[in-house]
Coordinates of C-alpha atoms in Angstrom, one line a residue:
X1 CA -0.2 -0.1 0.1
X2 CA 1.3 3.5 -0.9
X3 CA 1.2 6.0 1.9
X4 CA -0.3 9.4 1.1
X5 CA 1.6 12.8 1.5
X6 CA -0.2 15.3 3.5
X7 CA 0.5 18.9 3.1
X8 CA -0.4 21.7 5.7
X9 CA 0.7 24.6 7.5
X10 CA 3.3 24.5 10.1
X11 CA 1.7 25.2 13.5
X12 CA 3.3 26.1 17.1
X13 CA 3.5 22.6 18.0
X14 CA 5.3 21.4 15.1
X15 CA 8.5 23.7 15.8
X16 CA 10.7 21.0 17.5
X17 CA 10.0 18.3 14.8
X18 CA 10.4 21.0 12.0
X19 CA 14.1 21.9 13.2
X20 CA 15.0 18.1 13.6
X21 CA 13.9 17.6 9.9
X22 CA 15.8 20.7 9.0
X23 CA 19.2 19.5 10.7
X24 CA 18.8 16.1 9.1
X25 CA 17.8 17.0 5.7
X26 CA 21.0 17.3 3.4
X27 CA 18.8 19.9 1.0
X28 CA 18.1 22.1 4.2
X29 CA 20.0 25.3 5.4
X30 CA 20.7 27.6 8.1
X31 CA 17.6 29.8 6.8
X32 CA 15.2 26.8 6.8
X33 CA 15.3 26.8 10.6
X34 CA 11.8 27.5 12.2
X35 CA 13.2 30.4 14.3
X36 CA 13.1 32.7 11.0
X37 CA 9.1 32.3 11.1
X38 CA 9.1 34.4 14.2
X39 CA 11.9 36.7 13.2
X40 CA 10.0 37.7 9.8
X41 CA 6.8 38.3 12.0
X42 CA 8.1 40.0 14.7
X43 CA 10.9 42.3 13.6
X44 CA 9.6 43.0 9.8
X45 CA 5.9 42.4 10.4
X46 CA 5.6 40.1 7.1
X47 CA 3.3 37.7 7.3
X48 CA 4.5 34.0 7.0
X49 CA 3.3 30.9 5.4
X50 CA 5.3 27.9 6.8
X51 CA 4.3 24.8 5.0
X52 CA 5.3 21.1 5.7
X53 CA 4.7 17.8 4.1
X54 CA 4.0 14.4 6.0
X55 CA 4.0 10.8 5.3
X56 CA 2.9 8.4 7.6
X57 CA 3.0 11.0 10.3
X58 CA 6.7 12.0 9.5
X59 CA 7.9 15.1 8.1
X60 CA 9.6 14.7 4.8
X61 CA 9.7 18.2 3.3
X62 CA 9.4 21.7 4.3
X63 CA 9.0 25.1 2.7
X64 CA 9.2 28.5 4.5
X65 CA 7.3 31.7 2.8
X66 CA 7.1 35.0 3.6
X67 CA 5.1 37.6 2.1
X68 CA 6.4 41.1 1.5
X69 CA 4.0 43.9 0.6
X70 CA 5.3 47.2 -0.6
X71 CA 4.3 50.2 -2.3
X72 CA 7.5 50.7 -3.6
X73 CA 8.7 47.4 -4.5
X74 CA 5.5 45.4 -5.0
X75 CA 3.9 42.3 -3.6
X76 CA 5.9 39.2 -3.3
X77 CA 6.0 35.8 -1.8
X78 CA 9.6 34.8 -1.1
X79 CA 11.5 31.8 0.3
X80 CA 13.1 33.6 2.2
X81 CA 13.6 37.3 2.5
X82 CA 16.8 38.4 4.1
X83 CA 18.0 34.9 3.2
X84 CA 20.6 33.8 0.4
X85 CA 19.3 30.2 0.4
X86 CA 15.6 29.0 0.6
X87 CA 13.0 27.1 -1.4
X88 CA 11.9 23.5 -0.7
X89 CA 13.9 21.3 1.4
X90 CA 13.0 17.5 1.2
X91 CA 14.2 14.2 -0.4
X92 CA 10.7 13.0 -1.2
X93 CA 10.0 14.1 -4.7
X94 CA 6.3 13.7 -4.5
X95 CA 6.3 15.7 -1.3
X96 CA 8.4 18.4 -2.9
X97 CA 6.1 18.6 -5.8
X98 CA 2.9 18.7 -3.1
X99 CA 4.6 21.6 -1.3
X100 CA 5.3 23.6 -4.3
X101 CA 1.7 23.2 -5.8
X102 CA 0.4 24.2 -2.1
X103 CA 2.8 27.3 -2.4
X104 CA 1.3 28.3 -5.7
X105 CA -2.1 28.1 -4.2
X106 CA -1.4 30.2 -1.4
X107 CA 0.5 32.8 -3.4
X108 CA -2.4 33.2 -6.0
X109 CA -4.9 33.5 -2.9
X110 CA -2.4 36.3 -1.2
X111 CA -2.6 38.2 -4.9
X112 CA 1.2 38.6 -5.1
X113 CA 2.7 39.7 -8.0
X114 CA 5.2 36.9 -8.0
X115 CA 6.8 33.7 -6.0
X116 CA 10.5 33.4 -5.5
X117 CA 12.5 30.5 -4.7
X118 CA 16.0 31.1 -3.7
X119 CA 17.4 27.7 -4.7
X120 CA 21.2 26.6 -4.2
X121 CA 20.3 24.4 -7.4
X122 CA 18.3 25.0 -10.5
X123 CA 15.0 23.2 -10.1
X124 CA 12.4 24.7 -12.7
X125 CA 14.4 25.2 -16.1
X126 CA 11.4 27.0 -17.5
X127 CA 10.8 29.4 -14.7
X128 CA 12.3 32.9 -15.3
X129 CA 15.4 33.4 -13.1
X130 CA 17.8 35.7 -11.7
X131 CA 21.5 35.3 -12.8
X132 CA 23.0 38.1 -10.7
X133 CA 24.3 36.0 -7.6
X134 CA 26.7 33.3 -6.9
X135 CA 27.8 31.7 -3.7
X136 CA 31.4 30.6 -2.2
X137 CA 31.7 27.4 -0.3
X138 CA 35.0 25.7 0.3
X139 CA 36.2 22.9 2.7
X140 CA 38.0 23.6 5.9
X141 CA 41.1 21.7 6.0
X142 CA 41.8 20.0 9.5
X143 CA 44.9 21.6 9.9
X144 CA 45.5 25.4 10.6
X145 CA 48.9 25.7 8.6
X146 CA 47.1 23.8 5.7
X147 CA 44.5 26.4 5.7
X148 CA 46.8 29.2 5.5
X149 CA 48.8 27.6 2.8
X150 CA 45.7 27.0 0.5
X151 CA 45.0 30.7 0.5
X152 CA 46.4 32.3 -2.6
X153 CA 49.8 34.1 -2.2
X154 CA 48.7 37.7 -2.7
X155 CA 45.9 37.1 -0.3
X156 CA 48.1 35.1 2.2
X157 CA 50.3 38.1 2.2
X158 CA 47.5 40.6 3.6
X159 CA 46.4 38.1 6.2
X160 CA 50.1 38.1 7.4
X161 CA 50.0 41.8 7.2
X162 CA 47.2 42.0 9.6
X163 CA 48.8 39.4 11.8
X164 CA 52.3 41.8 11.7
X165 CA 50.0 44.9 12.9
X166 CA 49.1 43.1 16.0
X167 CA 45.5 43.1 15.2
X168 CA 43.3 41.4 17.8
X169 CA 40.0 39.4 17.4
X170 CA 37.4 39.0 20.2
X171 CA 34.0 37.7 20.1
X172 CA 31.6 40.1 21.3
X173 CA 28.8 39.4 23.9
X174 CA 26.5 41.8 22.2
X175 CA 26.0 43.5 18.9
X176 CA 26.8 47.1 19.7
X177 CA 30.3 47.4 18.4
X178 CA 29.2 45.4 15.2
X179 CA 26.2 47.5 14.6
X180 CA 28.3 50.7 14.5
X181 CA 30.7 49.4 12.3
X182 CA 27.9 47.7 10.0
X183 CA 25.6 50.7 9.9
X184 CA 28.4 53.1 9.0
X185 CA 29.8 50.7 6.2
X186 CA 26.3 50.2 4.4
X187 CA 25.8 54.1 4.6
X188 CA 29.0 54.4 2.8
X189 CA 27.9 52.4 0.2
X190 CA 24.5 54.0 -0.2
X191 CA 22.0 51.6 1.1
X192 CA 19.8 51.5 4.1
X193 CA 20.9 49.5 7.2
X194 CA 18.9 46.8 8.9
X195 CA 17.5 47.6 12.3
X196 CA 19.7 47.1 15.3
X197 CA 16.7 45.2 16.9
X198 CA 17.1 42.6 14.1
X199 CA 20.7 41.8 15.1
X200 CA 19.9 41.7 18.6
X201 CA 17.1 39.3 17.9
X202 CA 19.5 37.1 16.0
X203 CA 21.8 36.8 19.1
X204 CA 18.9 36.2 21.3
X205 CA 17.3 33.7 19.2
X206 CA 20.1 31.7 17.7
X207 CA 22.2 31.5 20.7
X208 CA 25.6 30.0 20.2
X209 CA 24.8 29.6 16.7
X210 CA 24.9 33.4 16.1
X211 CA 28.4 34.9 16.9
X212 CA 29.9 38.2 16.4
X213 CA 33.7 38.7 16.2
X214 CA 35.2 42.2 16.0
X215 CA 38.9 43.0 15.1
X216 CA 40.7 45.8 16.8
X217 CA 44.1 47.7 16.8
X218 CA 46.3 46.7 19.7
X219 CA 45.2 49.6 21.5
X220 CA 41.6 48.5 21.1
X221 CA 40.1 50.7 18.3
X222 CA 37.4 48.5 16.7
X223 CA 38.3 48.0 12.8
X224 CA 36.0 45.5 11.2
X225 CA 33.4 43.1 12.4
X226 CA 31.3 40.0 11.2
X227 CA 28.0 38.3 12.6
X228 CA 28.5 34.6 11.8
X229 CA 26.0 31.8 11.7
X230 CA 26.8 28.3 12.4
X231 CA 24.8 25.2 11.1
X232 CA 25.6 21.6 11.3
X233 CA 29.4 21.5 10.2
X234 CA 29.1 24.9 8.5
X235 CA 30.4 28.4 9.2
X236 CA 28.4 31.2 7.6
X237 CA 30.1 34.8 7.6
X238 CA 26.8 36.7 6.8
X239 CA 26.6 40.3 8.0
X240 CA 30.0 42.5 8.1
X241 CA 31.2 46.2 8.6
X242 CA 34.4 47.9 8.7
X243 CA 35.9 51.2 9.7
X244 CA 37.7 53.3 6.9
X245 CA 41.0 52.6 8.5
X246 CA 40.5 48.8 8.0
X247 CA 41.8 48.3 4.4
X248 CA 45.2 50.0 5.1
X249 CA 45.6 47.7 8.3
X250 CA 44.4 44.7 6.4
X251 CA 41.7 44.0 9.0
X252 CA 39.2 42.4 6.9
X253 CA 41.7 40.0 5.5
X254 CA 42.7 39.2 9.3
X255 CA 39.1 38.7 10.3
X256 CA 38.1 36.2 7.8
X257 CA 41.7 34.3 8.5
X258 CA 40.6 34.4 12.2
X259 CA 37.2 33.3 11.6
X260 CA 38.5 30.3 9.6
X261 CA 41.3 29.6 12.1
X262 CA 38.8 29.3 15.0
X263 CA 36.3 27.4 12.9
X264 CA 39.2 24.9 12.0
X265 CA 40.1 24.5 15.7
X266 CA 36.1 23.9 16.7
X267 CA 36.0 21.0 14.2
X268 CA 33.7 22.9 11.4
X269 CA 34.2 21.4 7.8
X270 CA 32.8 23.9 5.4
X271 CA 33.4 27.8 5.0
X272 CA 30.4 29.3 3.4
X273 CA 31.5 33.0 2.3
X274 CA 28.1 33.6 1.1
X275 CA 26.3 35.5 -1.6
X276 CA 27.7 38.1 -3.7
X277 CA 26.6 40.0 -6.9
X278 CA 28.8 39.1 -9.9
X279 CA 31.6 41.5 -10.7
X280 CA 31.6 43.6 -7.5
X281 CA 34.1 44.2 -5.0
X282 CA 32.9 41.3 -2.5
X283 CA 32.7 39.1 -5.5
X284 CA 36.6 39.7 -6.3
X285 CA 37.6 39.7 -2.6
X286 CA 36.2 36.3 -2.1
X287 CA 38.0 35.0 -5.3
X288 CA 41.1 36.3 -4.0
X289 CA 40.7 33.7 -1.3
X290 CA 40.9 30.6 -3.7
X291 CA 37.0 30.4 -3.4
X292 CA 35.5 29.4 -6.7
X293 CA 31.8 31.1 -7.5
X294 CA 28.9 28.7 -7.9
X295 CA 25.8 30.4 -9.4
X296 CA 22.7 30.6 -7.4
X297 CA 19.2 29.6 -8.9
X298 CA 16.8 32.2 -8.0
X299 CA 13.6 31.0 -9.8
X300 CA 10.3 33.2 -10.2
X301 CA 6.8 32.2 -10.8
X302 CA 5.5 35.5 -12.4
X303 CA 1.7 36.0 -11.9
X304 CA 1.2 39.8 -12.1
X305 CA 4.8 40.8 -13.7
X306 CA 6.0 40.8 -16.9
X307 CA 9.8 40.3 -16.1
X308 CA 11.9 39.2 -12.9
X309 CA 12.0 42.4 -10.6
X310 CA 15.4 44.2 -10.1
X311 CA 15.1 45.6 -6.7
X312 CA 19.0 45.6 -5.8
X313 CA 21.6 48.2 -6.0
X314 CA 23.0 47.1 -9.5
X315 CA 19.6 48.5 -11.0
X316 CA 20.5 51.8 -12.6
X317 CA 17.3 53.4 -11.8
X318 CA 18.6 53.7 -8.0
X319 CA 21.6 55.6 -8.7
X320 CA 20.2 58.8 -7.8
X321 CA 18.8 57.1 -4.4
X322 CA 22.3 55.6 -3.6
X323 CA 24.1 59.0 -4.2
X324 CA 21.4 60.6 -2.0
X325 CA 21.6 58.1 0.8
X326 CA 25.3 58.5 1.0
X327 CA 24.9 62.1 2.1
X328 CA 22.5 61.6 5.1
X329 CA 23.9 61.6 8.8
X330 CA 24.4 58.4 10.1
X331 CA 21.5 58.8 12.8
X332 CA 19.2 59.9 10.2
X333 CA 19.8 57.0 7.9
X334 CA 19.6 54.7 10.9
X335 CA 16.1 56.0 11.7
X336 CA 14.7 55.9 8.2
X337 CA 16.4 53.0 6.8
X338 CA 14.7 50.0 8.6
X339 CA 11.4 51.3 7.3
X340 CA 12.8 50.9 3.7
X341 CA 14.7 47.8 3.8
X342 CA 12.1 45.7 5.3
X343 CA 10.2 45.8 2.2
X344 CA 13.3 44.7 0.2
X345 CA 14.0 41.4 1.6

């Protein structure tokens, strides 16, 4: 007798089982964790639609979705806003198909303009896709010296420069130093900062799986910082910021080496450098470390759009906004920014 797949919304009592499945499923990522549901709702006030598929009473696939509705940027259903990876996680092909069918029904009922899956790998060759992003992932070798030797020569020289400058790394108990460097950094790039409350929530919700490391001068001046997620055997540096003096002192190079070195010592196996836009400074920086770019397959089901939306800084129509934003006082940008960026995802 063939068992039947049952698809339904995730409810409060499913949280533990959802995460147990996510930690065991090879297709799942840190961004499939159930904690993101409350973060989307409480911090960004986005309506969520978390769907799960069961077979014989066991969860066999999950799909986290959040609805983003904005006058400026439109109405979308995304898996998942503020995440580099998303889409369905599951190895049961029938359950995966059933979840995607349910997601389409939810999206149509909500009246969204499009449904977006942020897949690691292509799933729907016939869907419109966004070919803007790549990810960088590489094995962490079990020996510290081997990891240093694996860094290309020029980049390795920058790491050694940071070491010679006497830079110091420290794990921070809160996000205060992180947010000061991060918000100043994104302002210089002309983009709104996420709210400080978001980062405080990440630390509170994910506990030891969310860590802030800040690099300082020997005298204690903060230069560069990174907020990192830990998932299974992976380390994911995700949000970062730096001071203007960081580049000359090789603080960013030292920072990522320290993160890799410490991850090696703690037994982590994969260094996930995260998403970058093709041809940008971060893209080139990660390639300089010997990481090879892997295209991300962001796929779209268009309902009330003729083309994939381009709500990103690479879009020429945002050049004037970016130039204007860079001129704002930091306090003003940090007050206004969260109201804008929550709608971007």
